[in-house]
PDB file of C-alpha atoms in Angstrom:
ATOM      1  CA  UNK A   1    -165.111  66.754 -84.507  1.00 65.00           C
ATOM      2  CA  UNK A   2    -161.552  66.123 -83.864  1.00 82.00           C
ATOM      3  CA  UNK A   3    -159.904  62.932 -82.472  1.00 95.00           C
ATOM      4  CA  UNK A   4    -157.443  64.705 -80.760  1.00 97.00           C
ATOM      5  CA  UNK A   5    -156.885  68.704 -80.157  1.00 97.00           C
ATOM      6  CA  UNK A   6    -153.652  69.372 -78.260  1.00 97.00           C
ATOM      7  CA  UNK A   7    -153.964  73.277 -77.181  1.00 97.00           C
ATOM      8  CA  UNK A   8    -150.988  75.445 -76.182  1.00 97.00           C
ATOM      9  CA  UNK A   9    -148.382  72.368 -74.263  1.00 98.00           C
ATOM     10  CA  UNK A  10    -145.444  73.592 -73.123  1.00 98.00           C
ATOM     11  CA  UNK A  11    -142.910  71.601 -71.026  1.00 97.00           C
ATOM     12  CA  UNK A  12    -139.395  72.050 -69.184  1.00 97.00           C
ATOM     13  CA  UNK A  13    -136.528  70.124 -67.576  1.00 95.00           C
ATOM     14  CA  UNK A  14    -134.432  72.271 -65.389  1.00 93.00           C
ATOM     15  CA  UNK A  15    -135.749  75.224 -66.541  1.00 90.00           C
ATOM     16  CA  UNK A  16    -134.919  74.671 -70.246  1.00 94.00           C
ATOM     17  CA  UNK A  17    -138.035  74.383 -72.425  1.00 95.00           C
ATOM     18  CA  UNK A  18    -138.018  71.803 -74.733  1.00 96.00           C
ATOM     19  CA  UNK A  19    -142.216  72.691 -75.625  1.00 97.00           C
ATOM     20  CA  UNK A  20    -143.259  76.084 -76.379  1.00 96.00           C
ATOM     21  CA  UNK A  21    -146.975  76.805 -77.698  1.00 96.00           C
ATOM     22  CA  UNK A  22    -147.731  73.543 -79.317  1.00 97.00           C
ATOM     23  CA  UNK A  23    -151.183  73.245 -81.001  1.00 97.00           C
ATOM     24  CA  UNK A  24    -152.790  70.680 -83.525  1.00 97.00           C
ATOM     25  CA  UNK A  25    -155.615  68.487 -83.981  1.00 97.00           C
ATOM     26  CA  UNK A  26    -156.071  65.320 -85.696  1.00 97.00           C
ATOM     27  CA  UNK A  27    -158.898  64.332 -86.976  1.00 96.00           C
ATOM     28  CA  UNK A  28    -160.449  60.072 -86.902  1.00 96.00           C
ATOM     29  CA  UNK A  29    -158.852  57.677 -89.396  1.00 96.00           C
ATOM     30  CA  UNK A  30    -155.934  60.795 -90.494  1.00 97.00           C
ATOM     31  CA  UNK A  31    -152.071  59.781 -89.810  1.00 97.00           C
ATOM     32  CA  UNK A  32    -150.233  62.713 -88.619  1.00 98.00           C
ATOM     33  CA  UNK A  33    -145.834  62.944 -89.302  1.00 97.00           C
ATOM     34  CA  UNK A  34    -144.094  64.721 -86.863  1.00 97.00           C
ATOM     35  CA  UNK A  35    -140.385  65.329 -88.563  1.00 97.00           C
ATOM     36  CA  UNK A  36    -137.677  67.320 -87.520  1.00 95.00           C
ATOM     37  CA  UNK A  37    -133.886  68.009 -85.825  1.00 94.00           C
ATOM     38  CA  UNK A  38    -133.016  65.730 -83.378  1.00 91.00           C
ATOM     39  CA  UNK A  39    -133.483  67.209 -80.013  1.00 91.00           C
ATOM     40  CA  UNK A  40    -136.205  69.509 -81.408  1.00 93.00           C
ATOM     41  CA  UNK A  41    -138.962  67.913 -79.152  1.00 95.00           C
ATOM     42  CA  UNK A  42    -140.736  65.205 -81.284  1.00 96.00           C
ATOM     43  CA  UNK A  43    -139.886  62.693 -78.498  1.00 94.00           C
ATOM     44  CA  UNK A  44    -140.930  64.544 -75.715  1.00 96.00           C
ATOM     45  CA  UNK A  45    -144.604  65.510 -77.481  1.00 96.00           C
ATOM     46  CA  UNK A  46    -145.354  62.171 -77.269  1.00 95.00           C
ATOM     47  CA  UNK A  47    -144.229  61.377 -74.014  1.00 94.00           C
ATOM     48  CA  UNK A  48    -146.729  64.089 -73.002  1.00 95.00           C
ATOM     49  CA  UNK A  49    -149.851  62.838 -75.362  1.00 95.00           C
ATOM     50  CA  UNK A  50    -148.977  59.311 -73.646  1.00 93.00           C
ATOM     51  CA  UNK A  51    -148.605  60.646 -70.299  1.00 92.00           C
ATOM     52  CA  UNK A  52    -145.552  59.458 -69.382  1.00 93.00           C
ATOM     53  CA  UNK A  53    -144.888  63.617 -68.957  1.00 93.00           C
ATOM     54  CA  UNK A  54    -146.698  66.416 -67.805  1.00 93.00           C
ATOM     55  CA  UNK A  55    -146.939  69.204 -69.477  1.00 95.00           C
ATOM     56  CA  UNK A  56    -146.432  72.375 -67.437  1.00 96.00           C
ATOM     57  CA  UNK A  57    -148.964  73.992 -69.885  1.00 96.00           C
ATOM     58  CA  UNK A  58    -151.873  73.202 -72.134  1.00 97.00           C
ATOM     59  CA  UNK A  59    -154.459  71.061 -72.836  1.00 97.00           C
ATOM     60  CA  UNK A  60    -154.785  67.816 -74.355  1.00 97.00           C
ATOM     61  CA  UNK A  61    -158.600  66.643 -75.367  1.00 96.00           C
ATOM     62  CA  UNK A  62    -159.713  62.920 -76.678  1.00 96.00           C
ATOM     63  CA  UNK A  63    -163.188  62.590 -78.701  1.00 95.00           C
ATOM     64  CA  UNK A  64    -164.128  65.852 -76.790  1.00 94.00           C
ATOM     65  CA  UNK A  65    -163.408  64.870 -73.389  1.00 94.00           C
ATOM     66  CA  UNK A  66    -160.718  66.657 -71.598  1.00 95.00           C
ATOM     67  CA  UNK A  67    -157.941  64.366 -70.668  1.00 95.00           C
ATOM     68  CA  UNK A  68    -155.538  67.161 -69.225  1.00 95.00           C
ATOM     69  CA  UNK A  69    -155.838  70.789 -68.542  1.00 95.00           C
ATOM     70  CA  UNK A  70    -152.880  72.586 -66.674  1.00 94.00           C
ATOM     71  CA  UNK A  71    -155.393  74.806 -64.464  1.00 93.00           C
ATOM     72  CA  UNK A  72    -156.955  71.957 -63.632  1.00 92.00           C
ATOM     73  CA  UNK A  73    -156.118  69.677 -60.548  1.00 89.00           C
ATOM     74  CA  UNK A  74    -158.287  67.121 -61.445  1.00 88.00           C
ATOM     75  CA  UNK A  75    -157.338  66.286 -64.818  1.00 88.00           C
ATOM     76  CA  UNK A  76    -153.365  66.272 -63.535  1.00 84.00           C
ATOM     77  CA  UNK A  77    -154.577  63.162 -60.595  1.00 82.00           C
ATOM     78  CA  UNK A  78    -152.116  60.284 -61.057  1.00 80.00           C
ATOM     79  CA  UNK A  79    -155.006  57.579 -59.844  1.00 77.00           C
ATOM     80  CA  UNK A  80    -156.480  59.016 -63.259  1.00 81.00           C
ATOM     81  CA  UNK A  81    -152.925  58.515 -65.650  1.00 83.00           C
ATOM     82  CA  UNK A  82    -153.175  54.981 -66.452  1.00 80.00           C
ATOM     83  CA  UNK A  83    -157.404  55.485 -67.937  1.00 85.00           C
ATOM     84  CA  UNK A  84    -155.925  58.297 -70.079  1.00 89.00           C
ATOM     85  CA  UNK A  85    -153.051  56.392 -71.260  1.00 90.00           C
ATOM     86  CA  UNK A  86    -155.320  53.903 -73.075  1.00 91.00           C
ATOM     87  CA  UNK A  87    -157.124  56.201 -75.430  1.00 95.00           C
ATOM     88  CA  UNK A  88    -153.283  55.987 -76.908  1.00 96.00           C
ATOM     89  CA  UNK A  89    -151.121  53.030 -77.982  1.00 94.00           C
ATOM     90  CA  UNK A  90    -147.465  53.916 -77.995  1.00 94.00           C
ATOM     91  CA  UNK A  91    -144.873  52.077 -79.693  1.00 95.00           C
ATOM     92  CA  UNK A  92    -141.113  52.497 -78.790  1.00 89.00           C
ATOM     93  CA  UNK A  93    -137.754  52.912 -81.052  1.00 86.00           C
ATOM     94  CA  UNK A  94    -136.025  50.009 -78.962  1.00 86.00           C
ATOM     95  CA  UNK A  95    -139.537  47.498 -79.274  1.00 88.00           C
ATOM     96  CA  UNK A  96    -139.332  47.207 -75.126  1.00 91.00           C
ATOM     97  CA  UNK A  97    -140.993  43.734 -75.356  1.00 96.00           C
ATOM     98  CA  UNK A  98    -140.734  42.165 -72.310  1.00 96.00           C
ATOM     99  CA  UNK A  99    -137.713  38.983 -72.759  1.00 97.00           C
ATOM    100  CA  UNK A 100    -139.470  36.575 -70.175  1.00 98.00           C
ATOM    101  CA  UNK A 101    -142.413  36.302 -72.539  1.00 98.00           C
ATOM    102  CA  UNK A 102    -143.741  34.992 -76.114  1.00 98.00           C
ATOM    103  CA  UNK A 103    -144.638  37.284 -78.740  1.00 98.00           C
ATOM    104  CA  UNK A 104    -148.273  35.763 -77.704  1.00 98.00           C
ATOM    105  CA  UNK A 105    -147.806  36.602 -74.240  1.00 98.00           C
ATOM    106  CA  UNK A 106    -146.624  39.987 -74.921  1.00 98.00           C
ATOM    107  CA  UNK A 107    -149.405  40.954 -76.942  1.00 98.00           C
ATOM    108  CA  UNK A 108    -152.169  39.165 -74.336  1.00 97.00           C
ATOM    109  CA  UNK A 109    -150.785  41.048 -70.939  1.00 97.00           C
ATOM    110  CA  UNK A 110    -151.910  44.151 -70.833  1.00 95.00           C
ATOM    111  CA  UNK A 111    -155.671  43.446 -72.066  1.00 97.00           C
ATOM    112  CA  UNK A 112    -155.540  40.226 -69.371  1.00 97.00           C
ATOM    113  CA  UNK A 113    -154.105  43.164 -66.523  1.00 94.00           C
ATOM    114  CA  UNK A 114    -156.727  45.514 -67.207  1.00 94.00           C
ATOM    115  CA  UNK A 115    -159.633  42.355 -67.901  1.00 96.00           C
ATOM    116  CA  UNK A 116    -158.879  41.726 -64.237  1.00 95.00           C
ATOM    117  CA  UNK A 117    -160.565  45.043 -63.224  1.00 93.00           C
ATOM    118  CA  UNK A 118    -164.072  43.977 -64.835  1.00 93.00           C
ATOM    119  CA  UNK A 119    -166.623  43.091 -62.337  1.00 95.00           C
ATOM    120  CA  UNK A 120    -167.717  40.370 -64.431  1.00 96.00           C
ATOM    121  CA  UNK A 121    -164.266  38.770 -64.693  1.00 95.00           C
ATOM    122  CA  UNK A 122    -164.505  35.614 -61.960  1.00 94.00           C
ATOM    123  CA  UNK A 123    -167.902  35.019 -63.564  1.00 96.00           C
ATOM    124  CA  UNK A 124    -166.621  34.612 -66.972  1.00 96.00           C
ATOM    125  CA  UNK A 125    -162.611  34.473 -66.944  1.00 96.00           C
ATOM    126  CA  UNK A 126    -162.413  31.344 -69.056  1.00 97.00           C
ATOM    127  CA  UNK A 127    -164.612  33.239 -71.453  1.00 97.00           C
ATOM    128  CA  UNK A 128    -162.964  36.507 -71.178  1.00 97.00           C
ATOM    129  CA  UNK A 129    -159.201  35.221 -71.299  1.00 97.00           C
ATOM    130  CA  UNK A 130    -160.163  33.031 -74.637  1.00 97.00           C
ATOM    131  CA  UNK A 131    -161.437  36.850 -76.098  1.00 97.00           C
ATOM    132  CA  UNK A 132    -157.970  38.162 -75.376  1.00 98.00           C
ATOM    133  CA  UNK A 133    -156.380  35.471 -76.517  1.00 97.00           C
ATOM    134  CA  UNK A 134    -157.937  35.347 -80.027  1.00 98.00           C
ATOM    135  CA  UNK A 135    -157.885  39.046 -80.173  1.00 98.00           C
ATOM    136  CA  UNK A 136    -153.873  38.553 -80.211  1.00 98.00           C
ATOM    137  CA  UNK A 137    -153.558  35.884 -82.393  1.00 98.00           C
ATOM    138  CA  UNK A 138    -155.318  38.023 -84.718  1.00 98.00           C
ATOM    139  CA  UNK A 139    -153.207  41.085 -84.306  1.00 97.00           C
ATOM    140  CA  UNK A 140    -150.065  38.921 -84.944  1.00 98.00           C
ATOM    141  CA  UNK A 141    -151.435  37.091 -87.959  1.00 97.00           C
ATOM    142  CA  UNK A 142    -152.713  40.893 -89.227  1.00 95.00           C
ATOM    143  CA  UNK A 143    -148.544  41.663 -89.335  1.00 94.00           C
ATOM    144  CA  UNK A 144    -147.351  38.215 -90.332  1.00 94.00           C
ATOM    145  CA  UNK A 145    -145.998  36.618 -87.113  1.00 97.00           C
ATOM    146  CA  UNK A 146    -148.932  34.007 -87.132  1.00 97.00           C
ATOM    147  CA  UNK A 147    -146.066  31.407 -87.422  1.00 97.00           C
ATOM    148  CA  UNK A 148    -144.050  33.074 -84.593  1.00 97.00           C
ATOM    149  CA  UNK A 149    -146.643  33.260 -81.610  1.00 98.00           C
ATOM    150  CA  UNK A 150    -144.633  30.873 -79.466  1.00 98.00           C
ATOM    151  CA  UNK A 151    -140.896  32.496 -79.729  1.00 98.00           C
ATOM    152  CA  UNK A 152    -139.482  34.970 -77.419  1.00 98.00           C
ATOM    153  CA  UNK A 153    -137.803  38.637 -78.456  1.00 97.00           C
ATOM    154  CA  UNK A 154    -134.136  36.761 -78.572  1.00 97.00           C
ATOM    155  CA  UNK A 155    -135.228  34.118 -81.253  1.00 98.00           C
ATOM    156  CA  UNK A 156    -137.113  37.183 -83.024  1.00 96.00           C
ATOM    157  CA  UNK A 157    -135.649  39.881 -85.976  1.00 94.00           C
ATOM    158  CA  UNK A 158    -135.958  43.370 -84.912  1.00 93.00           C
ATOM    159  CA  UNK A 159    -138.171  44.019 -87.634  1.00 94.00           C
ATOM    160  CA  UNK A 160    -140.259  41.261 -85.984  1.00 95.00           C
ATOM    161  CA  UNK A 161    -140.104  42.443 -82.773  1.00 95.00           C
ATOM    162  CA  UNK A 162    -141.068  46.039 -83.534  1.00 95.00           C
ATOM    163  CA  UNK A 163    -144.156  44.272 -85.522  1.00 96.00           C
ATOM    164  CA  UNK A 164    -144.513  41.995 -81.887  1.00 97.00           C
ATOM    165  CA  UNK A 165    -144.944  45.890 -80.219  1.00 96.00           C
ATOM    166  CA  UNK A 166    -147.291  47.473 -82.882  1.00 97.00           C
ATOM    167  CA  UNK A 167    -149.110  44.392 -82.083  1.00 97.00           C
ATOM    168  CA  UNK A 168    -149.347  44.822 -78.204  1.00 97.00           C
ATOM    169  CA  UNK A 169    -150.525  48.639 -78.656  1.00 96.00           C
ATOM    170  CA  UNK A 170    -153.233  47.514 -80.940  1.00 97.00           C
ATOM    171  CA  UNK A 171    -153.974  44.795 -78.091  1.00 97.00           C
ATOM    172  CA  UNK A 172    -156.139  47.715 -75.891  1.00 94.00           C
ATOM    173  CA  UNK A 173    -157.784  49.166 -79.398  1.00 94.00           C
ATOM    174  CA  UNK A 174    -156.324  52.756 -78.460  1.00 96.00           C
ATOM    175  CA  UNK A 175    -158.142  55.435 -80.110  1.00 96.00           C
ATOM    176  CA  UNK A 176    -155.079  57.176 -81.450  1.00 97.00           C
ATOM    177  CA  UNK A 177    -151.673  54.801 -82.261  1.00 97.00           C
ATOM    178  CA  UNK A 178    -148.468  56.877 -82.153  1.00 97.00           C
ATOM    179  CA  UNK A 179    -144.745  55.633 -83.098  1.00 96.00           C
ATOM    180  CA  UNK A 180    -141.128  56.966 -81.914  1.00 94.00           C
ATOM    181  CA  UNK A 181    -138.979  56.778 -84.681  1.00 92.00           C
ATOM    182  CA  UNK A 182    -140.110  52.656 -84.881  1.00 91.00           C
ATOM    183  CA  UNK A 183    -137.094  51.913 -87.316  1.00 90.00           C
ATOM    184  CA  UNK A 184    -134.468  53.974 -85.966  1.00 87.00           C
ATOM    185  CA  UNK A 185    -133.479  50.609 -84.139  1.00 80.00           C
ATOM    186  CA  UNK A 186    -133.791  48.536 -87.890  1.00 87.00           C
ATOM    187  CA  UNK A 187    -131.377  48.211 -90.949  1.00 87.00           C
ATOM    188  CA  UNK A 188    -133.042  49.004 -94.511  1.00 85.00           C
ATOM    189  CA  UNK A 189    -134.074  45.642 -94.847  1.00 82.00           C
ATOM    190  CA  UNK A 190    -136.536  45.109 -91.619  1.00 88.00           C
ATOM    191  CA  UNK A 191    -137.360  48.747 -91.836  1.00 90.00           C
ATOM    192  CA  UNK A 192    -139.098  48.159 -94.764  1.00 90.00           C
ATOM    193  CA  UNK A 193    -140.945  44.985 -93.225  1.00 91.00           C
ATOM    194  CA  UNK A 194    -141.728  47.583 -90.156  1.00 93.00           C
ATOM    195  CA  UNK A 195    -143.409  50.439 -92.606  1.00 93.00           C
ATOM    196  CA  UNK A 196    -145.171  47.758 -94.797  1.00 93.00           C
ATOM    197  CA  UNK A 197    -147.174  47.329 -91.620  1.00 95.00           C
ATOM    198  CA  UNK A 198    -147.777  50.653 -90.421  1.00 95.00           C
ATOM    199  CA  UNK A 199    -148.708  51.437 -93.958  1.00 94.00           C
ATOM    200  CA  UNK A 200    -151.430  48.900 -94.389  1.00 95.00           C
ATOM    201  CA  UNK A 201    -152.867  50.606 -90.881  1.00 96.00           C
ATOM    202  CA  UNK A 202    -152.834  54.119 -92.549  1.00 95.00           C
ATOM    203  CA  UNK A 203    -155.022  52.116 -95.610  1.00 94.00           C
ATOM    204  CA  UNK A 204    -157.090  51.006 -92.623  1.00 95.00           C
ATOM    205  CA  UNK A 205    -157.945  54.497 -91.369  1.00 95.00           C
ATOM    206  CA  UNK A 206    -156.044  53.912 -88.187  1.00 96.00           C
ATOM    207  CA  UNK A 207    -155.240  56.940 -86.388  1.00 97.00           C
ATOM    208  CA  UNK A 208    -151.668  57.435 -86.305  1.00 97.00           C
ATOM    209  CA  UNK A 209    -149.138  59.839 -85.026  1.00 98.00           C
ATOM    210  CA  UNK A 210    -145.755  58.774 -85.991  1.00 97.00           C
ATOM    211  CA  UNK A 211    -142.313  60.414 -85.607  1.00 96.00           C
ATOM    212  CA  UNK A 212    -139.838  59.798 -87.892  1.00 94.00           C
ATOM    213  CA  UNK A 213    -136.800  60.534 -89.673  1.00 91.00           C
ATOM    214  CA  UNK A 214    -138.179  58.414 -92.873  1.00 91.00           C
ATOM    215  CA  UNK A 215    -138.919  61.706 -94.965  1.00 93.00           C
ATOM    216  CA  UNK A 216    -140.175  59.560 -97.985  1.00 91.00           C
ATOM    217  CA  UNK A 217    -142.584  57.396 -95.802  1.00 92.00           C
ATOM    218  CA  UNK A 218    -143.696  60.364 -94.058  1.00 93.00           C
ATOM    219  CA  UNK A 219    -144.529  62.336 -97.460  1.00 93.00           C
ATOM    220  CA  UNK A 220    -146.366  59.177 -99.150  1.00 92.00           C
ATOM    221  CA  UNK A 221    -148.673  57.970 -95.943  1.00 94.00           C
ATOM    222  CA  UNK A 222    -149.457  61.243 -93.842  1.00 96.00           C
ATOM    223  CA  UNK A 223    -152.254  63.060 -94.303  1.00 96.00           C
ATOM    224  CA  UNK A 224    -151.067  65.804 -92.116  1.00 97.00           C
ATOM    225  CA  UNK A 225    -147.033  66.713 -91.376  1.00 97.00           C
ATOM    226  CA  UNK A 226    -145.816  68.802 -88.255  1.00 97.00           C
ATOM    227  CA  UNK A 227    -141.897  70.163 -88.815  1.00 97.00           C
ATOM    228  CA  UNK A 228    -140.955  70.767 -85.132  1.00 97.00           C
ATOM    229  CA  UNK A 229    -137.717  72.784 -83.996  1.00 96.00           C
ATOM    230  CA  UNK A 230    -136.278  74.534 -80.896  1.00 95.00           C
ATOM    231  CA  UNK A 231    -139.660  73.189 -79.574  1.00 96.00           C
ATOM    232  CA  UNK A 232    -141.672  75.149 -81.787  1.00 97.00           C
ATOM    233  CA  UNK A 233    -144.014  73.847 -84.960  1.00 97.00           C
ATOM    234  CA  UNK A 234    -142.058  75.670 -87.364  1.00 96.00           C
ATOM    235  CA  UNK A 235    -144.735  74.586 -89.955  1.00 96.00           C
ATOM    236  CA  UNK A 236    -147.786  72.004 -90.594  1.00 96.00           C
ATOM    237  CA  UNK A 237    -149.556  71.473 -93.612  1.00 97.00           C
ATOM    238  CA  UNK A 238    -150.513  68.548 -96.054  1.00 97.00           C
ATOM    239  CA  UNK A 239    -147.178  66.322 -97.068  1.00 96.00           C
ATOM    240  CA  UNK A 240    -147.720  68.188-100.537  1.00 95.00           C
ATOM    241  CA  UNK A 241    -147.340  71.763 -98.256  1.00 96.00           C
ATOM    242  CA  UNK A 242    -144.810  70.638 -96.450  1.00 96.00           C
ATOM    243  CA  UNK A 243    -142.414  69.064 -98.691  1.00 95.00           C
ATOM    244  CA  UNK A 244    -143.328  70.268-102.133  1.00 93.00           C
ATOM    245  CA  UNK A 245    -144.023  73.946-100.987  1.00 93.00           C
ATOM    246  CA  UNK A 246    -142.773  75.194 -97.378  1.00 95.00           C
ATOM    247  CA  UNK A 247    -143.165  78.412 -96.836  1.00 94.00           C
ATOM    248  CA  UNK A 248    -140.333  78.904 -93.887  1.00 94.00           C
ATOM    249  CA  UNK A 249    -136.709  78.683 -94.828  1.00 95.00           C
ATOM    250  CA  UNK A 250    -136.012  76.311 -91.578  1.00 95.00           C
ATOM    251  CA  UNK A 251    -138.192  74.124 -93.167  1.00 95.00           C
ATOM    252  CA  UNK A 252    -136.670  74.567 -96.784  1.00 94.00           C
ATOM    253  CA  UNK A 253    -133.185  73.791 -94.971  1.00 94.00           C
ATOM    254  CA  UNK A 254    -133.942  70.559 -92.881  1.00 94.00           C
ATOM    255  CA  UNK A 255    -135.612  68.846 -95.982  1.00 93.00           C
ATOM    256  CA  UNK A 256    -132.681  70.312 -98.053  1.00 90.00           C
ATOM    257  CA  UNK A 257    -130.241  67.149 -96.795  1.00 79.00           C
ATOM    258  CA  UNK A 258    -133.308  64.605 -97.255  1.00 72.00           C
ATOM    259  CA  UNK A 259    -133.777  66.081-100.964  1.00 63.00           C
ATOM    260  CA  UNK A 260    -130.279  65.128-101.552  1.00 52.00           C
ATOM    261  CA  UNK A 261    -130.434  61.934-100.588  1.00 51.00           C
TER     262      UNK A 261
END
């Protein structure tokens, strides 16, 4: 059974629509590459898996359950966002660490906000709080920063701070991890220290969805590639498909400029 199936999202601003008929599945442990145009509606597709949009359209489904169905009220409820929103870990193109805080501290918040809703949590807080705690040293060991768990974002790289995020989304153990473009942000040299870790997650069978403009990264780590433009999945396929053999000339066109490169 799939991870995720996303059935027939569409979405508009001001009457312009930036979604039209988008459907895929992902299946546990597979990375998934979403490429494509700027302004084609990569972005937005996540915004809408992470519910930070609503689709007007569609439905979106998690380990069989459904997490959003547009002819359903109940699934749209806002006192119901922030539960769905965990079965997904998003990190950002500009890190959005929080400055006021350590790299420990950033990575320990959110599982400490939520551990506060457990009705065992005055019983055992001390117990609880040491959990979390270890839990984030881990993560930050797992992509190098063991050394760095005391500094804040201004005394950190951006390569290190966009390792800091991937961190804090692993924090709640999401069931799917997804990525906006997480090196547009970097120069060569920490973008490589950036897709060193997200590749040693894809060895891991994490399940990733990752947009990017990083056509050789996306070829050699996804198991599955989307090409979306005009809001449409012009094609999807295998990375061998997609970039070896694509069978639409929109496709053959975009990767055109990256085969030149």
């Amino acid at each position: 059974m799939a991870i995720l199936e996303v059935g027939h999202i569409q979405k508009a601003f001001d009457g312009t629509e930036v979604l039209k008929d988008i459907s895929f599945s992902l299946e546990q442990g597979q990375v998934l590459a979403i490429i494509g145009p700027s302004g084609g509606g990569k972005t937005t597709l996540l915004r809408c898996l992470n519910f930070l949009e609503t689709p007007d359209r569609g439905v979106i489904r998690v380990n069989g359950s459904v997490l959003f169905d547009a002819d359903d009220p109940a699934t749209r409820a806002e006192s119901q966002i922030r539960r769905k929103r965990l079965h997904f870990g998003l990190v950002f193109q500009s890190f959005n660490l929080f400055p006021q805080y350590t790299a420990l501290e950033n990575v320990r918040l959110a599982p400490e906000l939520l551990a506060k809703e457990r009705p065992d949590y005055h019983t055992h807080k001390a117990a609880i709080l040491a959990e979390i705690e270890s839990n984030a040293r881990g993560l930050l060991a797992q992509i190098g920063l063991a050394d760095r768990v005391n500094s804040y974002p201004h005394q950190l790289s951006g390569g290190q701070c966009q390792r800091v995020a991937i961190a804090r989304a692993l924090a709640l153990h999401p069931d799917i991890l997804c990525f906006d473009e997480p090196t547009s942000a970097l120069d060569p040299e920490l973008t490589g220290e950036v897709l060193r870790v997200i590749r040693t997650l894809a060895d891991q069978r994490t399940t990733m969805i990752i947009v990017t403009h990083e056509m050789a990264f996306a070829r050699d780590v996804a198991s599955q590639v989307l090409f979306i433009d005009g809001g449409r999945i012009c094609e999807q396929g295998t990375p061998q498909e997609v970039f070896q053999n694509p069978r639409e000339e929109r496709t053959r066109q975009f990767l055109s400029r990256f085969a030149q490169e």
